[in-house]
Amino acid sequence: MTATVPTIRQVVLDTTDARGLAEFYREMFGLDYRPGDEPPPSGAPDPRGADWLVLRNPGGVPLAFQQVETLPASTWPGDGVPQQLHLDTTVPDAAELDRQHERALALGARLLADRSDDAEEPLRVYADPAGHPFCVFVG
């Protein structure tokens, strides 16, 4: 008899700007909003963006964004505030790693660590606009 175990439903990121962080990840990873979570027309109230949003990820784990009053940004790789959570992503080759580097920075990410010249495991680590780290590996 096989034991039943919970299934990971989604990864939730706390943020002081749920809509802004959801838009960053929507653009960065080409995700789509869960029906009803799309941004409202310009100038209209955004009650969902002030609480909870979900981005669907076909073939992967969805990302959710939970509005919080305050959030200390990770200071990793330094001391102070640890990563607490980070996302690992992959691209097929070094050229794509460089292309995604430019995209990440243009979308508002901040480079935390650059190991793109590592022959064994090329990667870059970024902080999203709220300070959550995420990695882009070649592999």
Backbone as a printed PyTorch tensor [residue, N CA C, xyz], in Angstrom:
tensor([[[  0.8400,  -1.1700,   0.0000],
         [  0.0000,   0.0000,   0.0000],
         [  0.8930,   1.2440,   0.0000]],

        [[  0.6460,   2.1710,  -0.9030],
         [  1.4210,   3.3940,  -1.0210],
         [  0.8580,   4.4540,  -0.0840]],

        [[  1.7300,   5.0960,   0.6430],
         [  1.2990,   6.1570,   1.5540],
         [  0.9070,   7.3910,   0.7520]],

        [[ -0.1120,   8.0680,   1.2070],
         [ -0.5170,   9.3370,   0.6050],
         [  0.3110,  10.4460,   1.2300]],

        [[  0.8230,  11.3340,   0.3770],
         [  1.5950,  12.4730,   0.8550],
         [  1.0140,  13.7440,   0.2560]],

        [[  1.1900,  14.8760,   0.9090],
         [  0.6980,  16.1300,   0.3420],
         [  1.4240,  16.4540,  -0.9650]],

        [[  0.7410,  17.1410,  -1.8330],
         [  1.2950,  17.6200,  -3.0920],
         [  1.5500,  19.1120,  -2.9680]],

        [[  2.6950,  19.5790,  -3.4140],
         [  2.9740,  21.0170,  -3.3740],
         [  2.0370,  21.7050,  -4.3570]],

        [[  1.2610,  22.6230,  -3.8460],
         [  0.2710,  23.3210,  -4.6620],
         [  0.8470,  24.5540,  -5.3390]],

        [[  1.6400,  25.3330,  -4.5820],
         [  2.2320,  26.5570,  -5.1060],
         [  3.3060,  27.0410,  -4.1490]],

        [[  4.1410,  27.9370,  -4.6210],
         [  5.1320,  28.6170,  -3.7920],
         [  4.5830,  30.0140,  -3.5430]],

        [[  4.5750,  30.4360,  -2.2830],
         [  4.0210,  31.7310,  -1.9100],
         [  5.1470,  32.6560,  -1.4730]],

        [[  5.1730,  33.8380,  -2.0390],
         [  6.1530,  34.8480,  -1.6630],
         [  5.4330,  35.9980,  -0.9740]],

        [[  5.8710,  36.3450,   0.2360],
         [  5.3680,  37.5350,   0.9080],
         [  5.9680,  38.7580,   0.2340]],

        [[  5.1950,  39.8520,   0.2170],
         [  5.6620,  41.0730,  -0.4170],
         [  4.8520,  42.2610,   0.0670]],

        [[  5.4530,  43.4240,   0.0510],
         [  4.7290,  44.6480,   0.3850],
         [  4.0540,  45.2340,  -0.8550]],

        [[  4.2460,  44.6150,  -2.0130],
         [  3.6210,  45.0530,  -3.2740],
         [  3.2680,  43.8200,  -4.0980]],

        [[  2.1430,  43.1830,  -3.7710],
         [  1.7630,  41.9300,  -4.4330],
         [  1.6420,  42.1080,  -5.9460]],

        [[  0.9840,  43.1600,  -6.3980],
         [  0.8140,  43.3480,  -7.8470],
         [  2.1580,  43.5870,  -8.5180]],

        [[  2.9880,  44.4260,  -7.9330],
         [  4.2840,  44.7260,  -8.5330],
         [  5.1740,  43.5020,  -8.6300]],

        [[  5.2190,  42.6910,  -7.5680],
         [  6.0650,  41.5020,  -7.6000],
         [  5.4880,  40.4500,  -8.5420]],

        [[  4.1690,  40.3090,  -8.5710],
         [  3.5460,  39.3740,  -9.5080],
         [  3.8670,  39.7820, -10.9440]],

        [[  3.8280,  41.0610, -11.2380],
         [  4.1550,  41.5320, -12.5900],
         [  5.6100,  41.2360, -12.9360]],

        [[  6.5190,  41.4120, -11.9730],
         [  7.9190,  41.0800, -12.2200],
         [  8.0480,  39.6150, -12.6380]],

        [[  7.4790,  38.6980, -11.8510],
         [  7.5950,  37.2690, -12.1590],
         [  6.7980,  36.8830, -13.4000]],

        [[  5.6850,  37.5410, -13.6600],
         [  4.9220,  37.2630, -14.8800],
         [  5.7900,  37.5530, -16.1030]],

        [[  6.4500,  38.6960, -16.0810],
         [  7.3240,  39.0670, -17.1970],
         [  8.5750,  38.1970, -17.2490]],

        [[  9.2040,  37.9730, -16.1030],
         [ 10.4660,  37.2310, -16.0580],
         [ 10.3010,  35.8070, -16.5780]],

        [[  9.2160,  35.1420, -16.1840],
         [  9.0520,  33.7240, -16.5130],
         [  7.9120,  33.4310, -17.4820]],

        [[  7.2880,  34.4530, -18.0480],
         [  6.2410,  34.2430, -19.0420],
         [  5.0170,  33.5280, -18.4830]],

        [[  4.6250,  33.8560, -17.2710],
         [  3.4910,  33.2060, -16.6200],
         [  2.2030,  33.9750, -16.8830]],

        [[  1.0830,  33.3630, -16.5580],
         [ -0.2280,  33.9790, -16.7180],
         [ -0.9520,  34.0200, -15.3800]],

        [[ -1.7650,  35.0340, -15.2030],
         [ -2.5600,  35.1200, -13.9850],
         [ -3.6400,  34.0500, -13.9440]],

        [[ -3.9540,  33.6100, -12.7600],
         [ -5.1290,  32.7830, -12.5240],
         [ -6.3400,  33.6470, -12.9110]],

        [[ -7.3570,  33.0650, -13.5480],
         [ -8.5300,  33.8620, -13.9170],
         [ -9.0710,  34.6620, -12.7310]],

        [[ -9.2840,  35.9350, -12.9640],
         [ -9.7660,  36.8450, -11.9250],
         [ -8.6630,  37.6280, -11.2440]],

        [[ -7.4050,  37.1990, -11.3840],
         [ -6.2870,  37.8940, -10.7410],
         [ -5.5890,  38.8880, -11.6640]],

        [[ -6.0500,  39.0040, -12.9000],
         [ -5.4190,  39.9210, -13.8510],
         [ -5.4870,  41.3490, -13.3130]],

        [[ -4.5510,  42.2120, -13.7470],
         [ -4.5950,  43.6080, -13.3110],
         [ -5.8890,  44.2740, -13.7740]],

        [[ -6.4430,  45.1770, -12.9600],
         [ -7.6410,  45.8980, -13.3690],
         [ -7.2830,  46.9690, -14.3990]],

        [[ -8.2790,  47.5610, -15.0360],
         [ -7.9910,  48.6760, -15.9470],
         [ -7.2670,  49.8010, -15.2170]],

        [[ -6.4920,  50.5530, -15.9380],
         [ -5.7090,  51.6540, -15.3610],
         [ -6.6110,  52.5810, -14.5540]],

        [[ -6.1980,  52.8690, -13.3310],
         [ -6.9360,  53.7760, -12.4630],
         [ -8.0360,  53.1230, -11.6420]],

        [[ -8.3890,  51.8680, -11.9460],
         [ -9.4400,  51.1650, -11.2050],
         [ -8.8520,  50.5780,  -9.9170]],

        [[ -9.6870,  50.3950,  -8.8910],
         [ -9.1970,  49.7540,  -7.6560],
         [ -8.6730,  48.3460,  -7.9460]],

        [[ -7.7340,  47.8990,  -7.1270],
         [ -7.1180,  46.5870,  -7.3060],
         [ -7.1760,  45.8090,  -5.9850]],

        [[ -8.3930,  45.3920,  -5.5590],
         [ -8.4920,  44.7110,  -4.2630],
         [ -7.7030,  43.4080,  -4.2030]],

        [[ -7.6490,  42.6580,  -5.2990],
         [ -6.8670,  41.4130,  -5.2880],
         [ -5.3790,  41.7100,  -5.1640]],

        [[ -4.9200,  42.7640,  -5.8130],
         [ -3.5180,  43.1430,  -5.7410],
         [ -3.0960,  43.6420,  -4.3780]],

        [[ -4.0710,  43.9160,  -3.5220],
         [ -3.7790,  44.3500,  -2.1570],
         [ -3.8540,  43.1870,  -1.1770]],

        [[ -3.9930,  41.9630,  -1.6950],
         [ -4.1660,  40.8260,  -0.8080],
         [ -3.3970,  39.5970,  -1.2880]],

        [[ -3.8510,  38.9690,  -2.3900],
         [ -3.3430,  37.6590,  -2.7950],
         [ -3.5040,  37.5090,  -4.3050]],

        [[ -2.4320,  37.1180,  -4.9920],
         [ -2.4620,  36.8890,  -6.4370],
         [ -1.7680,  35.5750,  -6.7420]],

        [[ -2.1970,  34.9300,  -7.8330],
         [ -1.5840,  33.6690,  -8.2550],
         [ -1.2340,  33.7510,  -9.7350]],

        [[ -0.0170,  33.2950, -10.0490],
         [  0.4140,  33.1370, -11.4330],
         [  0.4580,  31.6530, -11.7430]],

        [[ -0.2020,  31.2660, -12.8470],
         [ -0.1870,  29.8730, -13.2730],
         [  1.1170,  29.5850, -14.0030]],

        [[  1.5660,  28.3390, -13.8730],
         [  2.8340,  27.9260, -14.4590],
         [  2.6320,  26.5690, -15.1270]],

        [[  2.1620,  26.5460, -16.3810],
         [  1.9210,  25.2590, -17.0370],
         [  3.1610,  24.3690, -16.9760]],

        [[  2.9850,  23.1680, -16.4800],
         [  4.0960,  22.2310, -16.3800],
         [  4.9800,  22.4650, -15.1670]],

        [[  4.6270,  23.4240, -14.3220],
         [  5.4390,  23.7270, -13.1500],
         [  4.5700,  24.1250, -11.9740]],

        [[  5.2090,  24.5710, -10.9330],
         [  4.5150,  24.9670,  -9.7080],
         [  4.0940,  26.4340,  -9.8230]],

        [[  2.8330,  26.7520,  -9.5420],
         [  2.3980,  28.1500,  -9.5760],
         [  3.1010,  28.9920,  -8.5190]],

        [[  3.1360,  30.2910,  -8.7570],
         [  3.6670,  31.2470,  -7.7890],
         [  2.5150,  32.0900,  -7.2740]],

        [[  2.4590,  32.2760,  -5.9540],
         [  1.4480,  33.1320,  -5.3450],
         [  2.1440,  34.2560,  -4.5960]],

        [[  1.4430,  35.3740,  -4.4600],
         [  1.9990,  36.5750,  -3.8440],
         [  1.0320,  37.0480,  -2.7710]],

        [[  1.5470,  37.1340,  -1.5570],
         [  0.7210,  37.5070,  -0.4090],
         [  1.1620,  38.8700,   0.1030]],

        [[  0.2250,  39.7970,   0.1490],
         [  0.5060,  41.1380,   0.6230],
         [  0.7640,  41.1210,   2.1310]],

        [[  1.8530,  41.7510,   2.5650],
         [  2.1640,  41.9130,   3.9830],
         [  2.5000,  43.3840,   4.2290]],

        [[  2.3800,  43.7800,   5.4790],
         [  2.6300,  45.1820,   5.8400],
         [  4.1120,  45.5510,   5.7200]],

        [[  4.9810,  44.6980,   6.2540],
         [  6.4240,  44.9540,   6.1960],
         [  7.1400,  43.6500,   5.8700]],

        [[  8.3070,  43.7790,   5.2860],
         [  9.0950,  42.6080,   4.9230],
         [ 10.5610,  43.0050,   4.8290]],

        [[ 11.3980,  42.4840,   5.7170],
         [ 12.8190,  42.7900,   5.5880],
         [ 13.3990,  42.0220,   4.4010]],

        [[ 14.0740,  42.7210,   3.5170],
         [ 14.6920,  42.0780,   2.3610],
         [ 15.8730,  41.2230,   2.8100]],

        [[ 16.0690,  40.1170,   2.1380],
         [ 17.2110,  39.2610,   2.4230],
         [ 18.5070,  40.0380,   2.2050]],

        [[ 19.4620,  39.8200,   3.0790],
         [ 20.7820,  40.4380,   2.9390],
         [ 21.8050,  39.4330,   2.4200]],

        [[ 21.3380,  38.2260,   2.0540],
         [ 22.2120,  37.1920,   1.5320],
         [ 22.9400,  37.7150,   0.3090]],

        [[ 24.1980,  37.4590,   0.1030],
         [ 25.0260,  36.4770,   0.7660],
         [ 25.6620,  36.9740,   2.0580]],

        [[ 25.3640,  38.1900,   2.4630],
         [ 25.8800,  38.6840,   3.7320],
         [ 25.0620,  38.1690,   4.9030]],

        [[ 25.5000,  38.5320,   6.0870],
         [ 24.7810,  38.1590,   7.3030],
         [ 23.5780,  39.0750,   7.4900]],

        [[ 22.7690,  38.7620,   8.4560],
         [ 21.6270,  39.6030,   8.7850],
         [ 20.3270,  38.8700,   8.5520]],

        [[ 19.7610,  39.0400,   7.3670],
         [ 18.4870,  38.4010,   7.0270],
         [ 18.7780,  37.2930,   6.0140]],

        [[ 18.5370,  36.0200,   6.3820],
         [ 18.8380,  34.9120,   5.4630],
         [ 17.9000,  34.8930,   4.2550]],

        [[ 18.2000,  34.0070,   3.3130],
         [ 17.3740,  33.8710,   2.1120],
         [ 15.9340,  33.5120,   2.4500]],

        [[ 15.7290,  32.6360,   3.3850],
         [ 14.4290,  32.1350,   3.8060],
         [ 13.7860,  31.2470,   2.7400]],

        [[ 13.8610,  31.6060,   1.4960],
         [ 13.3410,  30.8390,   0.3670],
         [ 13.9820,  31.4160,  -0.8790]],

        [[ 14.2580,  30.5610,  -1.8540],
         [ 14.6740,  31.0920,  -3.1450],
         [ 14.2250,  30.1340,  -4.2330]],

        [[ 14.1290,  30.6370,  -5.4460],
         [ 13.7230,  29.8470,  -6.5950],
         [ 14.9420,  29.4960,  -7.4280]],

        [[ 15.0300,  28.2460,  -7.8770],
         [ 16.0610,  27.8220,  -8.8130],
         [ 15.4090,  27.6380, -10.1740]],

        [[ 15.9910,  28.2600, -11.1990],
         [ 15.4900,  28.1430, -12.5630],
         [ 16.6580,  27.7630, -13.4670]],

        [[ 16.3430,  27.2560, -14.6540],
         [ 17.4000,  26.8620, -15.5810],
         [ 17.1490,  27.4310, -16.9720]],

        [[ 18.2340,  27.5940, -17.7010],
         [ 18.2210,  27.9420, -19.1170],
         [ 19.1360,  26.9350, -19.8220]],

        [[ 18.9860,  26.7640, -21.1430],
         [ 19.7310,  25.7030, -21.8200],
         [ 21.2180,  25.9320, -22.0080]],

        [[ 21.6750,  27.1970, -22.0780],
         [ 23.0930,  27.4210, -22.3860],
         [ 23.5490,  28.7900, -21.8870]],

        [[ 24.8550,  29.0430, -22.0130],
         [ 25.4580,  30.2800, -21.5130],
         [ 24.9320,  31.5150, -22.2370]],

        [[ 24.6770,  31.3940, -23.5320],
         [ 24.1450,  32.5380, -24.2780],
         [ 22.7800,  32.9410, -23.7330]],

        [[ 21.9670,  31.9560, -23.4020],
         [ 20.6530,  32.2480, -22.8370],
         [ 20.7830,  32.7950, -21.4190]],

        [[ 21.7700,  32.3330, -20.6760],
         [ 22.0280,  32.8810, -19.3490],
         [ 22.3170,  34.3820, -19.4560]],

        [[ 23.1160,  34.7640, -20.4400],
         [ 23.4280,  36.1800, -20.6480],
         [ 22.1920,  36.9650, -21.0810]],

        [[ 21.3940,  36.3760, -21.9490],
         [ 20.1700,  37.0540, -22.4010],
         [ 19.1980,  37.2640, -21.2320]],

        [[ 19.0510,  36.2410, -20.4140],
         [ 18.1500,  36.3450, -19.2710],
         [ 18.6910,  37.2950, -18.2050]],

        [[ 19.9980,  37.4210, -18.1370],
         [ 20.6170,  38.3850, -17.2280],
         [ 20.1450,  39.7980, -17.5710]],

        [[ 20.2110,  40.1400, -18.8430],
         [ 19.7850,  41.4760, -19.2820],
         [ 18.2940,  41.6850, -19.0150]],

        [[ 17.4870,  40.6540, -19.2780],
         [ 16.0360,  40.7420, -19.0180],
         [ 15.7620,  40.9530, -17.5350]],

        [[ 16.4250,  40.1580, -16.6900],
         [ 16.1930,  40.2540, -15.2450],
         [ 16.5060,  41.6650, -14.7470]],

        [[ 17.6400,  42.2110, -15.1590],
         [ 18.0110,  43.5530, -14.7260],
         [ 17.0240,  44.5900, -15.2490]],

        [[ 16.6060,  44.4520, -16.4920],
         [ 15.6480,  45.4020, -17.0740],
         [ 14.2990,  45.3580, -16.3630]],

        [[ 13.9500,  44.1930, -15.8250],
         [ 12.6770,  44.0500, -15.1130],
         [ 12.7610,  44.4960, -13.6590]],

        [[ 13.9510,  44.8010, -13.1820],
         [ 14.0920,  45.3090, -11.8210],
         [ 14.8150,  44.4010, -10.8580]],

        [[ 15.3710,  43.2860, -11.3470],
         [ 16.1560,  42.4050, -10.4710],
         [ 17.5080,  43.0580, -10.1720]],

        [[ 18.1040,  42.6030,  -9.0920],
         [ 19.4360,  43.0780,  -8.6920],
         [ 20.3490,  41.8650,  -8.6170]],

        [[ 21.5170,  41.9430,  -9.2610],
         [ 22.4790,  40.8430,  -9.2570],
         [ 23.1130,  40.7180,  -7.8810]],

        [[ 23.0530,  39.4980,  -7.3100],
         [ 23.6690,  39.2310,  -6.0040],
         [ 24.9780,  38.4650,  -6.1300]],

        [[ 25.0350,  37.5370,  -7.0820],
         [ 26.2390,  36.7230,  -7.2600],
         [ 26.3270,  36.3030,  -8.7220]],

        [[ 27.5300,  36.3060,  -9.2500],
         [ 27.7460,  35.9400, -10.6530],
         [ 28.7930,  34.8370, -10.7180]],

        [[ 28.3360,  33.6300, -11.0430],
         [ 29.2380,  32.5050, -11.2800],
         [ 29.0530,  32.0120, -12.7060]],

        [[ 28.7870,  32.9250, -13.6220],
         [ 28.5440,  32.5500, -15.0090],
         [ 29.7800,  31.9650, -15.6820]],

        [[ 30.9550,  32.1920, -15.1120],
         [ 32.1860,  31.6450, -15.6930],
         [ 32.6040,  30.3220, -15.0420]],

        [[ 31.7890,  29.7790, -14.1570],
         [ 32.0670,  28.5010, -13.5010],
         [ 31.8520,  27.3700, -14.5070]],

        [[ 32.9030,  26.6340, -14.8330],
         [ 32.8190,  25.5690, -15.8470],
         [ 31.9210,  24.4160, -15.4060]],

        [[ 31.8380,  24.1620, -14.1200],
         [ 31.0350,  23.0450, -13.6070],
         [ 29.5570,  23.3910, -13.4900]],

        [[ 29.2570,  24.6150, -13.0270],
         [ 27.8670,  24.9910, -12.7700],
         [ 27.6870,  26.5020, -12.9510]],

        [[ 27.5960,  26.9630, -14.2050],
         [ 27.4130,  28.3970, -14.4240],
         [ 26.0350,  28.8500, -13.9200]],

        [[ 26.0240,  29.9740, -13.2040],
         [ 24.7630,  30.5000, -12.6840],
         [ 24.9200,  31.9440, -12.2620]],

        [[ 23.7860,  32.6000, -12.1190],
         [ 23.7220,  33.9320, -11.5270],
         [ 22.6010,  33.9240, -10.5020]],

        [[ 22.8150,  34.6860,  -9.4440],
         [ 21.8110,  34.8170,  -8.3890],
         [ 21.3580,  36.2710,  -8.3600]],

        [[ 20.0470,  36.4600,  -8.3010],
         [ 19.4440,  37.7970,  -8.3030],
         [ 18.5420,  37.9660,  -7.0920]],

        [[ 18.2290,  39.2120,  -6.7880],
         [ 17.1520,  39.5390,  -5.8610],
         [ 16.0280,  40.1300,  -6.6980]],

        [[ 14.8010,  39.6580,  -6.4610],
         [ 13.6540,  40.2640,  -7.1430],
         [ 13.4020,  41.6470,  -6.5280]],

        [[ 12.4550,  42.4160,  -7.0400],
         [ 12.2350,  43.7650,  -6.5040],
         [ 11.9000,  43.8190,  -5.0090]],

        [[ 11.3820,  42.7120,  -4.4360],
         [ 11.0840,  42.6790,  -3.0020],
         [ 12.2480,  42.1470,  -2.1890]],

        [[ 13.3300,  41.7090,  -2.8570],
         [ 14.5100,  41.2110,  -2.1680],
         [ 14.6240,  39.6980,  -2.0790]],

        [[ 13.6550,  38.9400,  -2.6060],
         [ 13.7420,  37.4830,  -2.5970],
         [ 14.8020,  37.0160,  -3.5980]],

        [[ 15.7380,  36.1690,  -3.1850],
         [ 16.7310,  35.6650,  -4.1260],
         [ 16.1320,  34.6470,  -5.1030]],

        [[ 16.6450,  34.6140,  -6.3170],
         [ 16.3610,  33.5370,  -7.2640],
         [ 17.5950,  33.2980,  -8.1160]],

        [[ 17.7760,  32.0460,  -8.5340],
         [ 18.9570,  31.6290,  -9.2830],
         [ 18.5640,  31.2610, -10.7070]],

        [[ 19.4630,  31.5520, -11.6340],
         [ 19.3220,  31.0810, -13.0120],
         [ 20.5850,  30.2910, -13.3160]],

        [[ 20.4050,  28.9690, -13.5070],
         [ 21.4800,  28.0290, -13.8000],
         [ 21.4900,  27.6860, -15.2790]],

        [[ 22.6440,  27.2470, -15.7800],
         [ 22.7210,  26.6060, -17.0910],
         [ 22.6090,  25.1110, -16.8360]],

        [[ 21.7080,  24.4660, -17.5250],
         [ 21.5890,  23.0310, -17.3240],
         [ 20.3050,  22.4490, -17.7910]]])
